[in-house]
Structures are given as structure tokens and as C-alpha cells.
Tab-separated table of C-alpha atoms and ligand atoms in Angstrom:
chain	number	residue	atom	x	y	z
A	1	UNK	CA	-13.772	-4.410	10.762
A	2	UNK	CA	-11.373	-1.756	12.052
A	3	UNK	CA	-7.416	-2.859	11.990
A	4	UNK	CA	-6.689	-0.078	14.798
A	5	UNK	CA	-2.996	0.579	12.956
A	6	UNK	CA	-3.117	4.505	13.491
A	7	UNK	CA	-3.910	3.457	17.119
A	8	UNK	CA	-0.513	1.175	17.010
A	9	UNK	CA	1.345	3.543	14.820
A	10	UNK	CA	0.965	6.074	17.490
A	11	UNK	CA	1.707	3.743	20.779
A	12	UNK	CA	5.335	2.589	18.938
A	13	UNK	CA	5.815	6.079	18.192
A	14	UNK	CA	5.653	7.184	21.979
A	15	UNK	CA	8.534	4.256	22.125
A	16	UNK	CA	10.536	5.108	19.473
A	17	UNK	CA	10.030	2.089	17.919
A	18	UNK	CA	10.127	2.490	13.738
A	19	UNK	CA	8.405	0.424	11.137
A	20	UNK	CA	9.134	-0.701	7.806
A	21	UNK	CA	6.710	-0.835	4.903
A	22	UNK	CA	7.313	-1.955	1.630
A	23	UNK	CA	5.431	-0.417	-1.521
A	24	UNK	CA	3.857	-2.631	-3.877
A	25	UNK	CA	2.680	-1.419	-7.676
A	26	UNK	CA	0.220	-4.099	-8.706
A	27	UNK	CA	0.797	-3.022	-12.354
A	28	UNK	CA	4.049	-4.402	-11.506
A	29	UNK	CA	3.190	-7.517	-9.266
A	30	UNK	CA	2.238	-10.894	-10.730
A	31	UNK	CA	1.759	-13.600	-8.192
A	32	UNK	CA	5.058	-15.157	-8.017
A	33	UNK	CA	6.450	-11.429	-7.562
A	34	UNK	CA	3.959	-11.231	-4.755
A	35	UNK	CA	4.908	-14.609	-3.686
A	36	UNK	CA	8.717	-13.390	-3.503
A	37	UNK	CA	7.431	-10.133	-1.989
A	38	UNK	CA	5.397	-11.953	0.987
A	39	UNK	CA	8.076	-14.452	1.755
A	40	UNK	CA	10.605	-12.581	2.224
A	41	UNK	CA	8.753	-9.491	4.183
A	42	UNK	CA	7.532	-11.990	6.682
A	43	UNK	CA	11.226	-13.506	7.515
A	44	UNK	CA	12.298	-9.989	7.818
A	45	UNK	CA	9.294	-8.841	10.198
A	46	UNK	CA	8.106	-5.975	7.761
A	47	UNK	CA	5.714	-4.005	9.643
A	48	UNK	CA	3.198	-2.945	6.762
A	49	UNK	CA	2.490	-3.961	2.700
A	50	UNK	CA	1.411	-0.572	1.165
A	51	UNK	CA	-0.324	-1.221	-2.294
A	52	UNK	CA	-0.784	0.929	-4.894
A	53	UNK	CA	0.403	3.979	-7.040
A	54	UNK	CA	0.000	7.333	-8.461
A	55	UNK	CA	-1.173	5.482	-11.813
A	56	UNK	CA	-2.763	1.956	-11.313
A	57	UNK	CA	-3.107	1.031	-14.475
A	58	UNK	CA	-4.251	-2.663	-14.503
A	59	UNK	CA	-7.345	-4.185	-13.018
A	60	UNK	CA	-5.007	-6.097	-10.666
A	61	UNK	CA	-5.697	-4.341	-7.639
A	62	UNK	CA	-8.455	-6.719	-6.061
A	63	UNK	CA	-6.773	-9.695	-7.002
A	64	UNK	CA	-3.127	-8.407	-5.267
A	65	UNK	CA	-4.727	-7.433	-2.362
A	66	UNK	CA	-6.735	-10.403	-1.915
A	67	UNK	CA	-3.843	-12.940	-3.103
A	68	UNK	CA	-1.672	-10.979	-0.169
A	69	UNK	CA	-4.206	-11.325	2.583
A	70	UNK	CA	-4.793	-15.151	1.844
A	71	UNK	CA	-1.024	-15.944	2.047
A	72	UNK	CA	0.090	-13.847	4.775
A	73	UNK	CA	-0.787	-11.663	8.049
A	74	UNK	CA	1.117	-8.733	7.357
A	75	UNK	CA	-1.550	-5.657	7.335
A	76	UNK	CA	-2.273	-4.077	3.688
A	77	UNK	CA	-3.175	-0.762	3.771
A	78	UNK	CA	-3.874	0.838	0.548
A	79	UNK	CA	-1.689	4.100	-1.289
A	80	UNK	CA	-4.067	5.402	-3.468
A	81	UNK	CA	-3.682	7.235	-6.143
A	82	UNK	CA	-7.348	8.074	-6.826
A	83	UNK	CA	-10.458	6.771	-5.917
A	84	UNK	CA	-11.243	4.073	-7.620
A	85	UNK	CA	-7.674	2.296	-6.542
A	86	UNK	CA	-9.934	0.849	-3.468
A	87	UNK	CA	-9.911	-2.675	-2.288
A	88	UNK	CA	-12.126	-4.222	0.134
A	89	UNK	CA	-9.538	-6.910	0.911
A	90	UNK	CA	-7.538	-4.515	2.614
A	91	UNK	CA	-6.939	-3.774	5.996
A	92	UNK	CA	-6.644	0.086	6.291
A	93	UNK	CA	-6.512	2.936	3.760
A	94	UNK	CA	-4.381	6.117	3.180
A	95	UNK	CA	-7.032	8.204	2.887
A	96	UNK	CA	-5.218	11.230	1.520
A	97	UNK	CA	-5.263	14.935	1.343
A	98	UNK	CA	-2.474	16.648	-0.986
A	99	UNK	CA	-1.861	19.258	1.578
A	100	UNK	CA	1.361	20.373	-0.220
A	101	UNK	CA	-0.254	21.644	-3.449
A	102	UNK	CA	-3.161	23.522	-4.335
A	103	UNK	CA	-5.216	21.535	-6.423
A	104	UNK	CA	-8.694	21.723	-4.834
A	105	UNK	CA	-9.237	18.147	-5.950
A	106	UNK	CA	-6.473	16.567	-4.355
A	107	UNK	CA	-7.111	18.038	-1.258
A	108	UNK	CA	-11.134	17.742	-0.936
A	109	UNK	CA	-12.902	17.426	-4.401
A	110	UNK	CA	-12.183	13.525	-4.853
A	111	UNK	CA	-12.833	12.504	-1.557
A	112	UNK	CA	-16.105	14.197	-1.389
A	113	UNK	CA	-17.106	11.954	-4.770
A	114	UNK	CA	-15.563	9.051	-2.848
A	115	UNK	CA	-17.102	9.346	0.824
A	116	UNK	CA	-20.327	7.271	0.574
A	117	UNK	CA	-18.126	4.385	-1.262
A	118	UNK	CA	-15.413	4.447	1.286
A	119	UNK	CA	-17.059	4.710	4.408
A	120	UNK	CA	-19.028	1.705	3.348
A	121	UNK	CA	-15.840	-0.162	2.452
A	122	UNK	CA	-15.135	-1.897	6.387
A	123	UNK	CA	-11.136	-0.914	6.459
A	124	UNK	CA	-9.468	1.210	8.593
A	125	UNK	CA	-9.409	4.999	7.476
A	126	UNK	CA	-6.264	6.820	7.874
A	127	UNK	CA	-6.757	10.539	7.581
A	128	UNK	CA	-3.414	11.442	6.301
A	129	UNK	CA	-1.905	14.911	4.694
A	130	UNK	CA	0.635	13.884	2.319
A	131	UNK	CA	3.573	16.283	1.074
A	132	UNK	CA	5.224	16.216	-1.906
A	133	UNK	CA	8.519	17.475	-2.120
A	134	UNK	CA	10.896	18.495	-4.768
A	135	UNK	CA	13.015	15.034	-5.447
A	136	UNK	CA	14.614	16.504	-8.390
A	137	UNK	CA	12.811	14.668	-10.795
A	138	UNK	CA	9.313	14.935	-12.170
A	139	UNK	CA	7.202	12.309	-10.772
A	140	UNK	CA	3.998	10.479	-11.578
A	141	UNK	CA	1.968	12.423	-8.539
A	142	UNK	CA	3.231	15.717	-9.426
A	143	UNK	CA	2.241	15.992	-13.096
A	144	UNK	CA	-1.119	13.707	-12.470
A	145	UNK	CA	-2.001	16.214	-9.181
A	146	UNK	CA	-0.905	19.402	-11.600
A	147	UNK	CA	0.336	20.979	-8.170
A	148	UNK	CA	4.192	21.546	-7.637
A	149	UNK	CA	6.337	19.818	-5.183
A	150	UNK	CA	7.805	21.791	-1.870
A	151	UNK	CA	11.251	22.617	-2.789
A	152	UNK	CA	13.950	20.398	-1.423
A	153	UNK	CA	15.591	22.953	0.565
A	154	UNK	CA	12.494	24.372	1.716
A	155	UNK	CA	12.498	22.818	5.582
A	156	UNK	CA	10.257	25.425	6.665
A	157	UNK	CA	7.541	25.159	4.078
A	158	UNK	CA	7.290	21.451	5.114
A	159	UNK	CA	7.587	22.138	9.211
A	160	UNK	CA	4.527	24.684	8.706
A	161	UNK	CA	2.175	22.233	6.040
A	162	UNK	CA	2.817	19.163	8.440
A	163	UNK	CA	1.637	21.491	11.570
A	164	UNK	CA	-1.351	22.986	9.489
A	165	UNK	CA	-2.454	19.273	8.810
A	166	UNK	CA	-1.947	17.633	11.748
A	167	UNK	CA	-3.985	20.646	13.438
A	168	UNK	CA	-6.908	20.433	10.633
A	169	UNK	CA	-7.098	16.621	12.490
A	170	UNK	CA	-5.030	14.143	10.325
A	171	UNK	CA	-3.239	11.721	11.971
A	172	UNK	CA	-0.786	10.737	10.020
A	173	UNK	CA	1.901	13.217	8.126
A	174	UNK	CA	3.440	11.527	4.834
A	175	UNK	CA	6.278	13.331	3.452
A	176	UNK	CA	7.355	11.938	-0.335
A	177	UNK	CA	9.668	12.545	-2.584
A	178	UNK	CA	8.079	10.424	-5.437
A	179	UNK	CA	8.750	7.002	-6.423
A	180	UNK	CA	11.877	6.970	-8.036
A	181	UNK	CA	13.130	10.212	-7.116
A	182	UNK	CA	16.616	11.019	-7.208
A	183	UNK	CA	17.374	12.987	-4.327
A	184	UNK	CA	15.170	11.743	-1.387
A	185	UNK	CA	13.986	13.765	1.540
A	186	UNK	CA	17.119	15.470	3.590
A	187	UNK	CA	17.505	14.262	7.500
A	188	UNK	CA	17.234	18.308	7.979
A	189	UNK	CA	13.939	18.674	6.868
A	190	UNK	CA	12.345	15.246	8.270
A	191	UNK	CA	14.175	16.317	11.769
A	192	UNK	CA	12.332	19.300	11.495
A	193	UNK	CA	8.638	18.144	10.370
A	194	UNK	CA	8.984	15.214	13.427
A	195	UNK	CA	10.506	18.083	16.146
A	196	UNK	CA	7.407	20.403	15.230
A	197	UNK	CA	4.374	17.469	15.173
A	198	UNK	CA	3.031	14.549	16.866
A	199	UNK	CA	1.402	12.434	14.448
A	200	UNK	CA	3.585	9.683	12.913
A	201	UNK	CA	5.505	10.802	10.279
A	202	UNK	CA	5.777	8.473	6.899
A	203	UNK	CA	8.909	9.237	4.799
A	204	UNK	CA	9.163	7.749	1.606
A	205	UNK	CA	10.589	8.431	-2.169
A	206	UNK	CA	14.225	7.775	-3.492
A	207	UNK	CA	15.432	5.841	-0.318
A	208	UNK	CA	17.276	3.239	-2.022
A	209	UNK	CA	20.299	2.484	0.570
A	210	UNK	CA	19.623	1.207	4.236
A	211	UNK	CA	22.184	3.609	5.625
A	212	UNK	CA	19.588	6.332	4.408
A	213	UNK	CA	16.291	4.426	5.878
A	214	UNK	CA	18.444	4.192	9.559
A	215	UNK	CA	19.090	7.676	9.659
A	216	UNK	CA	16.231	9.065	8.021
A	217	UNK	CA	14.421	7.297	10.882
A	218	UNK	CA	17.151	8.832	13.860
A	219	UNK	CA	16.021	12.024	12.137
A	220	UNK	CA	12.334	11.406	13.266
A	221	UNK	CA	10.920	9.271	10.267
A	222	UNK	CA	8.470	6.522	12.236
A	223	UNK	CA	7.958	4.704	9.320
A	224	UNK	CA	10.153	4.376	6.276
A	225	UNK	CA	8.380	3.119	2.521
A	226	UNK	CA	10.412	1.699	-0.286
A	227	UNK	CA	9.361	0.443	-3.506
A	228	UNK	CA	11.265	0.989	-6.356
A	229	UNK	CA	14.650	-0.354	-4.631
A	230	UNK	CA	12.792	-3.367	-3.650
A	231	UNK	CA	11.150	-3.593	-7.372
A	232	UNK	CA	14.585	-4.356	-8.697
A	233	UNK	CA	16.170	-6.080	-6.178
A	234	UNK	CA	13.537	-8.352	-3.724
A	235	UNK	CA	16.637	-8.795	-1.168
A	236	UNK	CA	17.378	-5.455	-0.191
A	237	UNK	CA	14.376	-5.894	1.849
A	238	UNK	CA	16.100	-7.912	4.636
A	239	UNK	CA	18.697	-5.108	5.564
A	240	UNK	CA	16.123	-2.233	4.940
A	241	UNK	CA	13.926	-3.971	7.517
A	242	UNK	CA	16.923	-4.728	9.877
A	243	UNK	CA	18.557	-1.021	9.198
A	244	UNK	CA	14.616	0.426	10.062
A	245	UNK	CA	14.151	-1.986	13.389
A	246	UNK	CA	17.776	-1.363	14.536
A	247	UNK	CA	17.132	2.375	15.632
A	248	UNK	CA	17.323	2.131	19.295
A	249	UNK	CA	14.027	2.692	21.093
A	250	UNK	CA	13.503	5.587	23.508
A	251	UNK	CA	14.394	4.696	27.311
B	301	LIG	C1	6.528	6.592	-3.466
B	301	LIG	O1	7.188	6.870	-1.207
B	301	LIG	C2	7.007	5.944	-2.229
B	301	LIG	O2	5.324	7.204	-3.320
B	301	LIG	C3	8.204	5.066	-2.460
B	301	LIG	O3	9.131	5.630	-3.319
B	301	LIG	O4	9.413	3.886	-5.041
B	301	LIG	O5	11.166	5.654	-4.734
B	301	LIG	O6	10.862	3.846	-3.046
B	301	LIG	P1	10.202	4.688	-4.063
């Protein structure tokens, strides 16, 4: 069953309207976590649940995905960090190429072990090219992927990967910092990727203040992913999800 959310993704784009997904690590998720999670992303009108993470470490996956579906509506769409972090209880998938490094695995070799599996799997497949940039700390993805971030300052790099993936077909552009990094992306650079592409652009990595999801998001961002900040504190996301909806939509 296709969930048609890169379809709806690009109609709110064409409005300007933004959306707001929060990350969830099911190493880190037990059910009342996901309880708190689900409750409070459905007052505040979250848009998406992304689960997963560079290192999934647990056998949880199924059982978070499935525990989310049966208590909410909100779409799941999975953030893989390999392969085998696939759920059939989702809604959509992430299906991503590391277009920012050159690790020939990351970019083709995995999903070519992975096709048969994944086209059987009934979610929605989101052909995405995902860039890593410098967030001025070593992250999970980078040392896992062996392939080095684009350098923070480097708007240019980014502009021209997000334009030579988004012409290769994907059609979805997710720029990330890593979780927990300490600098996340600059406004100059998102502004950039969004002026020079016209696939949604997912920003994510280090965004820890609403202030920074609102104007990442006037820079061009279409939808804005937190995790860690919501890991430590389940409130923050009410005003993330207001600051993200409260970007005026085009006229
Ligand atoms: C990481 O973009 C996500 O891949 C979210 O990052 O955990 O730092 O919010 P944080």
C-alpha cells in the first residue's frame, strides 16, 4: 500500500507550507517513551515519526514501529541506517543514497543487496540523496559510512551534490549534520541548496532551539528533524512543531 507522502511533501512545498518530524532511536524508545512520544506529537500536529539510526542496535525496531502505528495516525517512515533496519509496519522508507561521500556502498552497493527485500516490503519508497556535512563533531554515520562529511563552510559543495542528485532522479534532498552535532547546518548553505533545487529539502542534525528550526525553514528547509533535543526533553516538541508550522505560507 503506497502512503503517497513524496507526492504531499511536494504539493506543501509549492505552498510553502513546512513540516515537522521528530526522530525516534528505538534503541532508545521503550513503550512508555513511545507513549510520551505519540501523545504529545499528535497534540502538537507533528507532520511525520522518522524511526531509526545510524546504529540500531536492539531488535526493537518491529515492535516500535508496530506499537506506533497501533496507537496513532501519524505516518512512520523509516531512517535507515542499513538494510536490515526495515519494518513492514511502516508507512514509507528513506531509501538512501550517501551522495556526499564516496563510499561505493553507501551510495549503490547496499541497496543493490537490499532491492528484492524492499521492493517486496508494501511501503512507500523515497528515493532520497542524503548529505552529510561537517557538524564539528564526529558522528555515528560518518565513521560507520568511512566517507567524510562536506565541510561546514562549504555552501557550494552542497548546492552542486543536491543538484547532481536531484538530477540523477531522487526526490527528496536530506542535508544532516549528524545526530548530536554541535554546530548544525548554517541558514547560508540550506538557502542555497533550496534556491538551486526543487525537491523537498530535509534539514536535520544539532537543531536543538526552535528559533533555529523557524529560520532554518525561512531559509528553504521544508521539513525540519529533531531527535536528540526531543530525547532529553519530550516537551520541546510543542514549540518546535509550533516554531516549524508558524513560517508563513507563500501567497
Ligand atoms: C540525525 O538529523 C537527525 O540524523 C537528527 O539529529 O538527533 O541532532 O536532532 P539530532
Amino acid at each position: 500500500m503506497k502512503s503517497g507522502i513524496i507526492k504531499s511533501l511536494a504539493e506543501k512545498k509549492k505552498t510553502g507550507k513546512k513540516s515537522f518530524a521528530v526522530l525516534i532511536d528505538p534503541d532508545k524508545a521503550n513503550a512508555s517513551i513511545l507513549d510520551e512520544l505519540i501523545e504529545l506529537s499528535s497534540v502538537a500536529k507533528v507532520d511525520y515519526l522518522l524511526v531509526g539510526g545510524s546504529l540500531v542496535i536492539s531488535n526493537y525496531l518491529d515492535d516500535c514501529v508496530q506499537h506506533i502505528k497501533q496507537n496513532c495516525d501519524l505516518p512512520v517512515i523509516l531512517f535507515p541506517g542499513s538494510p536490515t533496519q526495515v519494518s513492514k509496519y511502516a508507512d514509507a522508507l528513506l531509501y538512501l543514497s550517501l551522495i556526499s561521500g564516496r563510499n561505493p556502498e553507501l551510495l549503490i552497493g547496499q541497496h543493490v543487496v537490499s532491492a528484492p527485500f524492499v521492493k517486496q516490503s508494501g511501503f512507500e519508497i523515497m528515493p532520497t540523496g542524503y548529505i552529510v556535512i561537517d557538524g564539528g563533531a564526529p558522528t555515528t554515520v560518518s565513521y560507520i559510512s568511512n566517507a567524510s562529511p562536506i565541510p561546514a563552510d562549504k555552501n557550494e559543495i552542497a548546492m552542486c551534490t543536491a543538484m547532481a542528485g536531484e538530477m540523477l532522479g531522487m526526490k527528496l534532498i536530506y542535508m544532516d549534520a549528524g545526530s548530536g552535532a554541535r554546530r548544525p547546518i548554517t541558514e547560508s548553505m540550506i538557502k542555497l541548496v533550496a534556491d538551486n533545487i526543487e525537491a523537498p529539502l530535509i534539514v536535520g542534525g544539532g537543531i536543538i532551539h526552535p528559533e533555529k528550526a523557524y529560520l532554518n525553514c525561512k531559509a528553504g528547509a521544508d521539513v525540519i528533524v529533531v531527535g536528540n533535543a526531543i530525547e532529553k526533553d519530550a516537551s520541546l516538541i510543542k514549540e518546535m512543531s509550533a516554531a516549524v508550522h508558524s513560517v508563513p505560507a507563500k501567497v
